[in-house]
PDB file of C-alpha atoms in Angstrom:
ATOM      1  CA  UNK B   1      13.445  -1.534 -10.475  1.00  0.00           C
ATOM      2  CA  UNK B   2      11.449   0.971  -8.466  1.00  0.00           C
ATOM      3  CA  UNK B   3       9.295   0.149  -5.460  1.00  0.00           C
ATOM      4  CA  UNK B   4       5.786   1.553  -5.787  1.00  0.00           C
ATOM      5  CA  UNK B   5       3.455   2.662  -3.054  1.00  0.00           C
ATOM      6  CA  UNK B   6      -0.284   2.144  -3.472  1.00  0.00           C
ATOM      7  CA  UNK B   7      -0.974   5.708  -2.325  1.00  0.00           C
ATOM      8  CA  UNK B   8      -0.864   8.535  -4.832  1.00  0.00           C
ATOM      9  CA  UNK B   9      -2.679  11.110  -6.934  1.00  0.00           C
ATOM     10  CA  UNK B  10      -2.537  11.918 -10.639  1.00  0.00           C
ATOM     11  CA  UNK B  11      -4.396  14.492 -12.730  1.00  0.00           C
ATOM     12  CA  UNK B  12      -4.314  15.436 -16.418  1.00  0.00           C
ATOM     13  CA  UNK B  13      -6.345  17.497 -18.889  1.00  0.00           C
ATOM     14  CA  UNK B  14      -6.578  16.897 -22.624  1.00  0.00           C
ATOM     15  CA  UNK B  15      -8.693  18.155 -25.501  1.00  0.00           C
ATOM     16  CA  UNK B  16      -8.875  21.934 -25.183  1.00  0.00           C
ATOM     17  CA  UNK B  17      -5.387  22.817 -26.411  1.00  0.00           C
ATOM     18  CA  UNK B  18      -5.171  19.975 -28.921  1.00  0.00           C
ATOM     19  CA  UNK B  19      -8.350  21.106 -30.667  1.00  0.00           C
ATOM     20  CA  UNK B  20      -7.930  24.854 -30.434  1.00  0.00           C
ATOM     21  CA  UNK B  21      -7.696  25.124 -34.246  1.00  0.00           C
ATOM     22  CA  UNK B  22     -11.134  23.610 -34.679  1.00  0.00           C
ATOM     23  CA  UNK B  23     -13.711  26.385 -34.088  1.00  0.00           C
ATOM     24  CA  UNK B  24     -16.509  23.943 -33.405  1.00  0.00           C
ATOM     25  CA  UNK B  25     -14.515  22.278 -30.583  1.00  0.00           C
ATOM     26  CA  UNK B  26     -12.276  25.023 -29.203  1.00  0.00           C
ATOM     27  CA  UNK B  27     -12.486  25.520 -25.463  1.00  0.00           C
ATOM     28  CA  UNK B  28     -13.720  21.994 -24.669  1.00  0.00           C
ATOM     29  CA  UNK B  29     -11.471  19.637 -22.665  1.00  0.00           C
ATOM     30  CA  UNK B  30     -11.533  16.620 -20.381  1.00  0.00           C
ATOM     31  CA  UNK B  31      -9.928  16.355 -16.944  1.00  0.00           C
ATOM     32  CA  UNK B  32      -9.150  12.969 -15.419  1.00  0.00           C
ATOM     33  CA  UNK B  33      -8.262  12.566 -11.742  1.00  0.00           C
ATOM     34  CA  UNK B  34      -6.875   9.344 -10.272  1.00  0.00           C
ATOM     35  CA  UNK B  35      -6.748   8.747  -6.518  1.00  0.00           C
ATOM     36  CA  UNK B  36      -5.140   5.602  -5.126  1.00  0.00           C
ATOM     37  CA  UNK B  37      -4.998   4.033  -1.668  1.00  0.00           C
ATOM     38  CA  UNK B  38      -3.850   0.634  -0.425  1.00  0.00           C
ATOM     39  CA  UNK B  39      -5.841  -2.533  -1.088  1.00  0.00           C
ATOM     40  CA  UNK B  40      -5.103  -6.254  -1.211  1.00  0.00           C
ATOM     41  CA  UNK B  41      -6.122  -6.381  -4.874  1.00  0.00           C
ATOM     42  CA  UNK B  42      -6.772  -3.989  -7.769  1.00  0.00           C
ATOM     43  CA  UNK B  43     -10.099  -2.339  -6.943  1.00  0.00           C
ATOM     44  CA  UNK B  44     -11.369   0.202  -9.502  1.00  0.00           C
ATOM     45  CA  UNK B  45     -14.151   2.777  -9.120  1.00  0.00           C
ATOM     46  CA  UNK B  46     -15.308   5.152 -11.882  1.00  0.00           C
ATOM     47  CA  UNK B  47     -17.098   8.502 -11.656  1.00  0.00           C
ATOM     48  CA  UNK B  48     -18.066   9.252 -15.275  1.00  0.00           C
ATOM     49  CA  UNK B  49     -20.633  11.565 -16.918  1.00  0.00           C
ATOM     50  CA  UNK B  50     -23.567   9.733 -18.425  1.00  0.00           C
ATOM     51  CA  UNK B  51     -22.512  10.504 -22.006  1.00  0.00           C
ATOM     52  CA  UNK B  52     -19.083   8.907 -21.400  1.00  0.00           C
ATOM     53  CA  UNK B  53     -20.157   5.705 -19.626  1.00  0.00           C
ATOM     54  CA  UNK B  54     -19.197   3.754 -22.707  1.00  0.00           C
ATOM     55  CA  UNK B  55     -15.522   4.512 -22.046  1.00  0.00           C
ATOM     56  CA  UNK B  56     -15.403   2.461 -18.837  1.00  0.00           C
ATOM     57  CA  UNK B  57     -14.102  -0.787 -20.451  1.00  0.00           C
ATOM     58  CA  UNK B  58     -11.297   1.091 -22.227  1.00  0.00           C
ATOM     59  CA  UNK B  59     -10.407   3.015 -19.065  1.00  0.00           C
ATOM     60  CA  UNK B  60     -10.447  -0.182 -17.026  1.00  0.00           C
ATOM     61  CA  UNK B  61      -8.025  -1.778 -19.490  1.00  0.00           C
ATOM     62  CA  UNK B  62      -5.678   1.235 -19.358  1.00  0.00           C
ATOM     63  CA  UNK B  63      -5.547   1.246 -15.559  1.00  0.00           C
ATOM     64  CA  UNK B  64      -5.181  -2.534 -15.375  1.00  0.00           C
ATOM     65  CA  UNK B  65      -2.159  -2.294 -17.661  1.00  0.00           C
ATOM     66  CA  UNK B  66      -0.448   0.214 -15.380  1.00  0.00           C
ATOM     67  CA  UNK B  67      -1.195  -1.103 -11.878  1.00  0.00           C
ATOM     68  CA  UNK B  68      -1.510  -4.433 -10.069  1.00  0.00           C
ATOM     69  CA  UNK B  69      -2.766  -3.482  -6.607  1.00  0.00           C
ATOM     70  CA  UNK B  70      -4.556  -0.595  -4.943  1.00  0.00           C
ATOM     71  CA  UNK B  71      -8.012   0.928  -4.669  1.00  0.00           C
ATOM     72  CA  UNK B  72      -8.077   3.445  -7.525  1.00  0.00           C
ATOM     73  CA  UNK B  73     -10.843   5.942  -8.120  1.00  0.00           C
ATOM     74  CA  UNK B  74     -11.128   7.689 -11.516  1.00  0.00           C
ATOM     75  CA  UNK B  75     -13.067  10.924 -11.879  1.00  0.00           C
ATOM     76  CA  UNK B  76     -13.702  12.341 -15.345  1.00  0.00           C
ATOM     77  CA  UNK B  77     -15.211  15.743 -16.063  1.00  0.00           C
ATOM     78  CA  UNK B  78     -15.607  17.836 -19.205  1.00  0.00           C
ATOM     79  CA  UNK B  79     -14.794  21.520 -18.996  1.00  0.00           C
ATOM     80  CA  UNK B  80     -15.067  24.650 -21.111  1.00  0.00           C
ATOM     81  CA  UNK B  81     -12.814  27.662 -21.040  1.00  0.00           C
ATOM     82  CA  UNK B  82     -15.764  30.042 -20.866  1.00  0.00           C
ATOM     83  CA  UNK B  83     -19.511  29.771 -21.082  1.00  0.00           C
ATOM     84  CA  UNK B  84     -19.619  32.564 -23.686  1.00  0.00           C
ATOM     85  CA  UNK B  85     -17.361  30.670 -26.116  1.00  0.00           C
ATOM     86  CA  UNK B  86     -19.876  29.685 -28.741  1.00  0.00           C
ATOM     87  CA  UNK B  87     -19.250  27.206 -31.568  1.00  0.00           C
ATOM     88  CA  UNK B  88     -19.646  27.861 -35.254  1.00  0.00           C
ATOM     89  CA  UNK B  89     -22.549  25.579 -36.264  1.00  0.00           C
ATOM     90  CA  UNK B  90     -22.012  23.615 -39.449  1.00  0.00           C
ATOM     91  CA  UNK B  91     -24.689  23.555 -42.176  1.00  0.00           C
ATOM     92  CA  UNK B  92     -25.214  19.865 -41.506  1.00  0.00           C
ATOM     93  CA  UNK B  93     -25.965  20.553 -37.854  1.00  0.00           C
ATOM     94  CA  UNK B  94     -28.416  23.339 -38.665  1.00  0.00           C
ATOM     95  CA  UNK B  95     -30.143  21.220 -41.300  1.00  0.00           C
ATOM     96  CA  UNK B  96     -30.510  18.355 -38.863  1.00  0.00           C
ATOM     97  CA  UNK B  97     -31.827  20.697 -36.184  1.00  0.00           C
ATOM     98  CA  UNK B  98     -34.378  22.155 -38.600  1.00  0.00           C
ATOM     99  CA  UNK B  99     -35.599  18.673 -39.507  1.00  0.00           C
ATOM    100  CA  UNK B 100     -35.995  17.783 -35.856  1.00  0.00           C
ATOM    101  CA  UNK B 101     -37.841  21.028 -35.137  1.00  0.00           C
ATOM    102  CA  UNK B 102     -40.192  20.374 -38.071  1.00  0.00           C
ATOM    103  CA  UNK B 103     -40.944  16.863 -36.837  1.00  0.00           C
ATOM    104  CA  UNK B 104     -41.715  18.123 -33.339  1.00  0.00           C
ATOM    105  CA  UNK B 105     -44.013  20.898 -34.604  1.00  0.00           C
ATOM    106  CA  UNK B 106     -45.836  18.419 -36.849  1.00  0.00           C
ATOM    107  CA  UNK B 107     -46.807  16.386 -33.817  1.00  0.00           C
ATOM    108  CA  UNK B 108     -46.937  19.296 -31.368  1.00  0.00           C
ATOM    109  CA  UNK B 109     -48.239  22.353 -33.279  1.00  0.00           C
ATOM    110  CA  UNK B 110     -48.252  24.497 -30.139  1.00  0.00           C
ATOM    111  CA  UNK B 111     -44.542  23.896 -29.434  1.00  0.00           C
ATOM    112  CA  UNK B 112     -42.615  27.213 -29.609  1.00  0.00           C
ATOM    113  CA  UNK B 113     -39.825  27.504 -32.186  1.00  0.00           C
ATOM    114  CA  UNK B 114     -36.176  27.169 -31.155  1.00  0.00           C
ATOM    115  CA  UNK B 115     -34.357  30.355 -30.190  1.00  0.00           C
ATOM    116  CA  UNK B 116     -30.842  31.150 -31.413  1.00  0.00           C
ATOM    117  CA  UNK B 117     -29.492  30.514 -27.895  1.00  0.00           C
ATOM    118  CA  UNK B 118     -31.090  27.067 -27.753  1.00  0.00           C
ATOM    119  CA  UNK B 119     -29.783  26.173 -31.215  1.00  0.00           C
ATOM    120  CA  UNK B 120     -26.222  27.198 -30.309  1.00  0.00           C
ATOM    121  CA  UNK B 121     -26.371  25.244 -27.062  1.00  0.00           C
ATOM    122  CA  UNK B 122     -27.485  22.154 -28.977  1.00  0.00           C
ATOM    123  CA  UNK B 123     -24.669  22.534 -31.520  1.00  0.00           C
ATOM    124  CA  UNK B 124     -22.082  23.014 -28.802  1.00  0.00           C
ATOM    125  CA  UNK B 125     -23.249  19.972 -26.857  1.00  0.00           C
ATOM    126  CA  UNK B 126     -23.353  17.799 -29.980  1.00  0.00           C
ATOM    127  CA  UNK B 127     -19.828  18.806 -31.006  1.00  0.00           C
ATOM    128  CA  UNK B 128     -18.383  18.103 -27.569  1.00  0.00           C
ATOM    129  CA  UNK B 129     -20.133  14.755 -27.248  1.00  0.00           C
ATOM    130  CA  UNK B 130     -18.765  13.624 -30.592  1.00  0.00           C
ATOM    131  CA  UNK B 131     -15.184  14.568 -29.815  1.00  0.00           C
ATOM    132  CA  UNK B 132     -14.685  13.863 -26.099  1.00  0.00           C
ATOM    133  CA  UNK B 133     -13.864  10.159 -26.329  1.00  0.00           C
ATOM    134  CA  UNK B 134     -10.294  10.466 -27.579  1.00  0.00           C
ATOM    135  CA  UNK B 135      -9.391  13.447 -25.301  1.00  0.00           C
ATOM    136  CA  UNK B 136     -10.791  11.475 -22.360  1.00  0.00           C
ATOM    137  CA  UNK B 137      -8.584   8.480 -23.144  1.00  0.00           C
ATOM    138  CA  UNK B 138      -5.558  10.710 -23.690  1.00  0.00           C
ATOM    139  CA  UNK B 139      -6.159  12.473 -20.378  1.00  0.00           C
ATOM    140  CA  UNK B 140      -6.477   9.073 -18.703  1.00  0.00           C
ATOM    141  CA  UNK B 141      -3.120   7.961 -20.156  1.00  0.00           C
ATOM    142  CA  UNK B 142      -1.438  11.117 -18.867  1.00  0.00           C
ATOM    143  CA  UNK B 143      -3.077  10.772 -15.446  1.00  0.00           C
ATOM    144  CA  UNK B 144      -1.882   7.159 -15.203  1.00  0.00           C
ATOM    145  CA  UNK B 145       1.695   8.303 -15.885  1.00  0.00           C
ATOM    146  CA  UNK B 146       1.346  11.025 -13.221  1.00  0.00           C
ATOM    147  CA  UNK B 147      -0.080   8.536 -10.714  1.00  0.00           C
ATOM    148  CA  UNK B 148       2.726   6.043 -11.338  1.00  0.00           C
ATOM    149  CA  UNK B 149       5.298   8.789 -10.762  1.00  0.00           C
ATOM    150  CA  UNK B 150       3.559   9.818  -7.532  1.00  0.00           C
ATOM    151  CA  UNK B 151       3.428   6.195  -6.330  1.00  0.00           C
ATOM    152  CA  UNK B 152       7.106   5.770  -7.183  1.00  0.00           C
ATOM    153  CA  UNK B 153       8.048   8.844  -5.131  1.00  0.00           C
ATOM    154  CA  UNK B 154       6.000   7.609  -2.190  1.00  0.00           C
ATOM    155  CA  UNK B 155       7.500   4.133  -2.588  1.00  0.00           C
ATOM    156  CA  UNK B 156      11.017   5.572  -2.423  1.00  0.00           C
ATOM    157  CA  UNK B 157      10.131   7.311   0.829  1.00  0.00           C
ATOM    158  CA  UNK B 158       8.698   4.093   2.287  1.00  0.00           C
ATOM    159  CA  UNK B 159      11.855   2.171   1.341  1.00  0.00           C
ATOM    160  CA  UNK B 160      13.881   4.689   3.342  1.00  0.00           C
ATOM    161  CA  UNK B 161      11.622   4.193   6.368  1.00  0.00           C
ATOM    162  CA  UNK B 162      11.821   0.398   6.112  1.00  0.00           C
ATOM    163  CA  UNK B 163      15.614   0.394   5.757  1.00  0.00           C
ATOM    164  CA  UNK B 164      15.820   2.524   8.884  1.00  0.00           C
ATOM    165  CA  UNK B 165      13.665   0.024  10.812  1.00  0.00           C
ATOM    166  CA  UNK B 166      15.785  -2.868   9.520  1.00  0.00           C
ATOM    167  CA  UNK B 167      18.859  -1.145  10.902  1.00  0.00           C
ATOM    168  CA  UNK B 168      17.129  -0.692  14.247  1.00  0.00           C
ATOM    169  CA  UNK B 169      16.186  -4.391  14.437  1.00  0.00           C
ATOM    170  CA  UNK B 170      19.777  -5.392  13.666  1.00  0.00           C
ATOM    171  CA  UNK B 171      20.955  -3.153  16.511  1.00  0.00           C
ATOM    172  CA  UNK B 172      18.505  -4.782  18.935  1.00  0.00           C
ATOM    173  CA  UNK B 173      19.582  -8.277  17.849  1.00  0.00           C
ATOM    174  CA  UNK B 174      23.208  -7.302  18.366  1.00  0.00           C
ATOM    175  CA  UNK B 175      22.337  -6.086  21.887  1.00  0.00           C
ATOM    176  CA  UNK B 176      20.585  -9.367  22.707  1.00  0.00           C
ATOM    177  CA  UNK B 177      23.372 -11.779  21.713  1.00  0.00           C
ATOM    178  CA  UNK B 178      25.912 -10.787  24.433  1.00  0.00           C
ATOM    179  CA  UNK B 179      23.217 -11.030  27.101  1.00  0.00           C
ATOM    180  CA  UNK B 180      22.571 -14.746  26.581  1.00  0.00           C
ATOM    181  CA  UNK B 181      25.732 -16.176  28.282  1.00  0.00           C
ATOM    182  CA  UNK B 182      25.287 -13.880  31.267  1.00  0.00           C
ATOM    183  CA  UNK B 183      21.635 -14.911  31.639  1.00  0.00           C
ATOM    184  CA  UNK B 184      22.549 -18.598  31.507  1.00  0.00           C
ATOM    185  CA  UNK B 185      25.343 -18.115  34.051  1.00  0.00           C
ATOM    186  CA  UNK B 186      23.026 -16.274  36.447  1.00  0.00           C
ATOM    187  CA  UNK B 187      20.426 -19.000  36.187  1.00  0.00           C
ATOM    188  CA  UNK B 188      23.064 -21.691  36.757  1.00  0.00           C
ATOM    189  CA  UNK B 189      24.282 -19.962  39.915  1.00  0.00           C
ATOM    190  CA  UNK B 190      20.699 -19.552  41.063  1.00  0.00           C
ATOM    191  CA  UNK B 191      20.096 -23.287  40.736  1.00  0.00           C
ATOM    192  CA  UNK B 192      23.273 -24.071  42.667  1.00  0.00           C
ATOM    193  CA  UNK B 193      22.334 -21.682  45.456  1.00  0.00           C
ATOM    194  CA  UNK B 194      18.907 -23.273  45.791  1.00  0.00           C
ATOM    195  CA  UNK B 195      20.339 -26.789  45.915  1.00  0.00           C
ATOM    196  CA  UNK B 196      22.860 -25.755  48.546  1.00  0.00           C
ATOM    197  CA  UNK B 197      20.085 -24.287  50.650  1.00  0.00           C
ATOM    198  CA  UNK B 198      18.105 -27.493  50.278  1.00  0.00           C
ATOM    199  CA  UNK B 199      21.094 -29.579  51.361  1.00  0.00           C
ATOM    200  CA  UNK B 200      21.684 -27.459  54.455  1.00  0.00           C
ATOM    201  CA  UNK B 201      18.061 -27.754  55.478  1.00  0.00           C
ATOM    202  CA  UNK B 202      18.057 -31.517  54.957  1.00  0.00           C
ATOM    203  CA  UNK B 203      21.105 -32.011  57.246  1.00  0.00           C
ATOM    204  CA  UNK B 204      23.749 -34.728  57.243  1.00  0.00           C
ATOM    205  CA  UNK B 205      21.308 -37.613  56.905  1.00  0.00           C
ATOM    206  CA  UNK B 206      21.057 -37.181  53.114  1.00  0.00           C
ATOM    207  CA  UNK B 207      21.411 -40.463  51.257  1.00  0.00           C
ATOM    208  CA  UNK B 208      22.662 -38.679  48.139  1.00  0.00           C
ATOM    209  CA  UNK B 209      26.092 -37.129  48.181  1.00  0.00           C
ATOM    210  CA  UNK B 210      26.673 -33.434  47.868  1.00  0.00           C
ATOM    211  CA  UNK B 211      28.597 -33.979  44.647  1.00  0.00           C
ATOM    212  CA  UNK B 212      25.662 -35.859  43.135  1.00  0.00           C
ATOM    213  CA  UNK B 213      23.294 -33.066  44.142  1.00  0.00           C
ATOM    214  CA  UNK B 214      25.626 -30.524  42.567  1.00  0.00           C
ATOM    215  CA  UNK B 215      25.702 -32.490  39.317  1.00  0.00           C
ATOM    216  CA  UNK B 216      21.926 -32.638  39.308  1.00  0.00           C
ATOM    217  CA  UNK B 217      21.758 -28.860  39.806  1.00  0.00           C
ATOM    218  CA  UNK B 218      24.134 -28.322  36.898  1.00  0.00           C
ATOM    219  CA  UNK B 219      22.064 -30.617  34.693  1.00  0.00           C
ATOM    220  CA  UNK B 220      18.925 -28.682  35.580  1.00  0.00           C
ATOM    221  CA  UNK B 221      20.715 -25.423  34.762  1.00  0.00           C
ATOM    222  CA  UNK B 222      21.868 -26.835  31.412  1.00  0.00           C
ATOM    223  CA  UNK B 223      18.347 -27.945  30.538  1.00  0.00           C
ATOM    224  CA  UNK B 224      17.035 -24.528  31.453  1.00  0.00           C
ATOM    225  CA  UNK B 225      19.728 -22.893  29.304  1.00  0.00           C
ATOM    226  CA  UNK B 226      18.530 -24.912  26.321  1.00  0.00           C
ATOM    227  CA  UNK B 227      14.936 -23.818  26.940  1.00  0.00           C
ATOM    228  CA  UNK B 228      15.826 -20.114  27.075  1.00  0.00           C
ATOM    229  CA  UNK B 229      18.376 -20.183  24.232  1.00  0.00           C
ATOM    230  CA  UNK B 230      17.198 -17.681  21.590  1.00  0.00           C
ATOM    231  CA  UNK B 231      20.214 -17.940  19.285  1.00  0.00           C
ATOM    232  CA  UNK B 232      18.115 -19.764  16.693  1.00  0.00           C
ATOM    233  CA  UNK B 233      15.403 -17.091  16.792  1.00  0.00           C
ATOM    234  CA  UNK B 234      17.964 -14.322  16.393  1.00  0.00           C
ATOM    235  CA  UNK B 235      19.533 -16.172  13.475  1.00  0.00           C
ATOM    236  CA  UNK B 236      16.187 -16.562  11.694  1.00  0.00           C
ATOM    237  CA  UNK B 237      15.336 -12.933  12.404  1.00  0.00           C
ATOM    238  CA  UNK B 238      18.586 -11.870  10.760  1.00  0.00           C
ATOM    239  CA  UNK B 239      17.835 -14.057   7.723  1.00  0.00           C
ATOM    240  CA  UNK B 240      14.382 -12.493   7.338  1.00  0.00           C
ATOM    241  CA  UNK B 241      15.897  -9.014   7.553  1.00  0.00           C
ATOM    242  CA  UNK B 242      18.425  -9.930   4.857  1.00  0.00           C
ATOM    243  CA  UNK B 243      15.610 -11.106   2.569  1.00  0.00           C
ATOM    244  CA  UNK B 244      13.538  -7.967   3.173  1.00  0.00           C
ATOM    245  CA  UNK B 245      16.546  -5.799   2.381  1.00  0.00           C
ATOM    246  CA  UNK B 246      17.209  -7.784  -0.799  1.00  0.00           C
ATOM    247  CA  UNK B 247      13.607  -7.370  -1.977  1.00  0.00           C
ATOM    248  CA  UNK B 248      13.639  -3.639  -1.295  1.00  0.00           C
ATOM    249  CA  UNK B 249      16.789  -3.246  -3.381  1.00  0.00           C
ATOM    250  CA  UNK B 250      15.410  -5.429  -6.196  1.00  0.00           C
ATOM    251  CA  UNK B 251      12.097  -3.517  -6.354  1.00  0.00           C
ATOM    252  CA  UNK B 252       8.998  -4.486  -8.313  1.00  0.00           C
ATOM    253  CA  UNK B 253       5.778  -5.951  -6.921  1.00  0.00           C
ATOM    254  CA  UNK B 254       7.042  -7.003  -3.500  1.00  0.00           C
ATOM    255  CA  UNK B 255       4.216  -5.992  -1.160  1.00  0.00           C
ATOM    256  CA  UNK B 256       2.712  -9.459  -0.600  1.00  0.00           C
ATOM    257  CA  UNK B 257       6.093 -11.128  -0.067  1.00  0.00           C
ATOM    258  CA  UNK B 258       7.118  -8.437   2.400  1.00  0.00           C
ATOM    259  CA  UNK B 259       3.832  -8.860   4.251  1.00  0.00           C
ATOM    260  CA  UNK B 260       4.610 -12.570   4.748  1.00  0.00           C
ATOM    261  CA  UNK B 261       8.140 -11.808   5.976  1.00  0.00           C
ATOM    262  CA  UNK B 262       6.804  -9.253   8.459  1.00  0.00           C
ATOM    263  CA  UNK B 263       4.590 -11.983   9.932  1.00  0.00           C
ATOM    264  CA  UNK B 264       7.682 -14.169  10.332  1.00  0.00           C
ATOM    265  CA  UNK B 265       9.506 -11.319  12.091  1.00  0.00           C
ATOM    266  CA  UNK B 266       6.577 -11.040  14.502  1.00  0.00           C
ATOM    267  CA  UNK B 267       6.807 -14.764  15.183  1.00  0.00           C
ATOM    268  CA  UNK B 268      10.529 -14.601  16.061  1.00  0.00           C
ATOM    269  CA  UNK B 269      10.083 -11.520  18.262  1.00  0.00           C
ATOM    270  CA  UNK B 270       7.215 -13.203  20.135  1.00  0.00           C
ATOM    271  CA  UNK B 271       9.305 -16.334  20.706  1.00  0.00           C
ATOM    272  CA  UNK B 272      12.173 -14.192  21.932  1.00  0.00           C
ATOM    273  CA  UNK B 273       9.851 -12.567  24.437  1.00  0.00           C
ATOM    274  CA  UNK B 274       8.360 -15.850  25.637  1.00  0.00           C
ATOM    275  CA  UNK B 275      11.820 -17.368  26.204  1.00  0.00           C
ATOM    276  CA  UNK B 276      13.177 -14.276  27.897  1.00  0.00           C
ATOM    277  CA  UNK B 277      14.612 -14.959  31.360  1.00  0.00           C
ATOM    278  CA  UNK B 278      15.963 -11.484  31.930  1.00  0.00           C
ATOM    279  CA  UNK B 279      14.428  -8.041  32.049  1.00  0.00           C
ATOM    280  CA  UNK B 280      16.924  -6.788  29.471  1.00  0.00           C
ATOM    281  CA  UNK B 281      15.808  -9.383  26.898  1.00  0.00           C
ATOM    282  CA  UNK B 282      12.162  -8.615  27.592  1.00  0.00           C
ATOM    283  CA  UNK B 283      12.785  -4.946  26.872  1.00  0.00           C
ATOM    284  CA  UNK B 284      14.577  -5.805  23.631  1.00  0.00           C
ATOM    285  CA  UNK B 285      11.689  -8.042  22.576  1.00  0.00           C
ATOM    286  CA  UNK B 286       9.186  -5.240  23.183  1.00  0.00           C
ATOM    287  CA  UNK B 287      11.255  -2.759  21.177  1.00  0.00           C
ATOM    288  CA  UNK B 288      11.523  -5.289  18.350  1.00  0.00           C
ATOM    289  CA  UNK B 289       7.747  -5.705  18.255  1.00  0.00           C
ATOM    290  CA  UNK B 290       7.279  -1.937  18.056  1.00  0.00           C
ATOM    291  CA  UNK B 291       9.729  -1.640  15.142  1.00  0.00           C
ATOM    292  CA  UNK B 292       8.166  -4.615  13.341  1.00  0.00           C
ATOM    293  CA  UNK B 293       4.667  -3.166  13.746  1.00  0.00           C
ATOM    294  CA  UNK B 294       5.902   0.113  12.256  1.00  0.00           C
ATOM    295  CA  UNK B 295       7.305  -1.860   9.317  1.00  0.00           C
ATOM    296  CA  UNK B 296       4.011  -3.712   8.868  1.00  0.00           C
ATOM    297  CA  UNK B 297       2.097  -0.431   8.579  1.00  0.00           C
ATOM    298  CA  UNK B 298       4.451   0.759   5.839  1.00  0.00           C
ATOM    299  CA  UNK B 299       4.570  -2.555   3.978  1.00  0.00           C
ATOM    300  CA  UNK B 300       0.769  -2.567   3.656  1.00  0.00           C
ATOM    301  CA  UNK B 301       1.113   0.491   1.413  1.00  0.00           C
ATOM    302  CA  UNK B 302       3.516  -1.169  -1.049  1.00  0.00           C
ATOM    303  CA  UNK B 303       2.326  -2.576  -4.357  1.00  0.00           C
TER     304      UNK B 303
END
């Protein structure tokens, strides 16, 4: 299953070509544009002409069936191939127009009669208004398909970026593991050196034997080693990376789950930094946080 980004653009036009055989409708079409950016939920905004406001519920249902998350803006506009493409008025239209003109002149005797240009404009507008609903919905369906394809392409690119960051975090974890024994050994030797210095300063009148003091120093070093041990954090970090990689390969609506796992990665990297007793581990922790932050920015764009 594909992984979809919430960022994309889709556009489609319907109506003009499909109705080219109908002289009263030829040259009239509908263009639908869909723009999508990231959002925690599905947030829809519509920019519709006044005569097509009634299509909003149907358009909302179409978009809701194709997407689960993202801020999506739909723009719909009617278009004509040329302003000089005039319709062929039907007798029914002309009869209706004549009745309306007669009614107006009955109440407004000074009203001027309709010109041919005004009559043709009225017929063209009436024909388009009657026949734009279905082309608008068809254009919306095509635009939704185009937007899904664009979001899939962007999602594929984001998966590549995330897999690269996962590889980088695994490298950093692998660099940290060999450093732990050396750090513990250095700290143990440091404790012993300090105890030896303390014994020399105290002189021979010490009531506690040198061997006992050495054992105490070793115990302190062991306790410190437990406090700075980050093996558990590295193990959990590796498990989170495995789960992220599994979700990316499985695909689907994984954005919210990945967002939670990124927070867990941040937690482990912060703990690693707080326990760090060596400059090398501190540097690794900082690099991990940078890579995780880069992943978080990308994950926020996934559906």
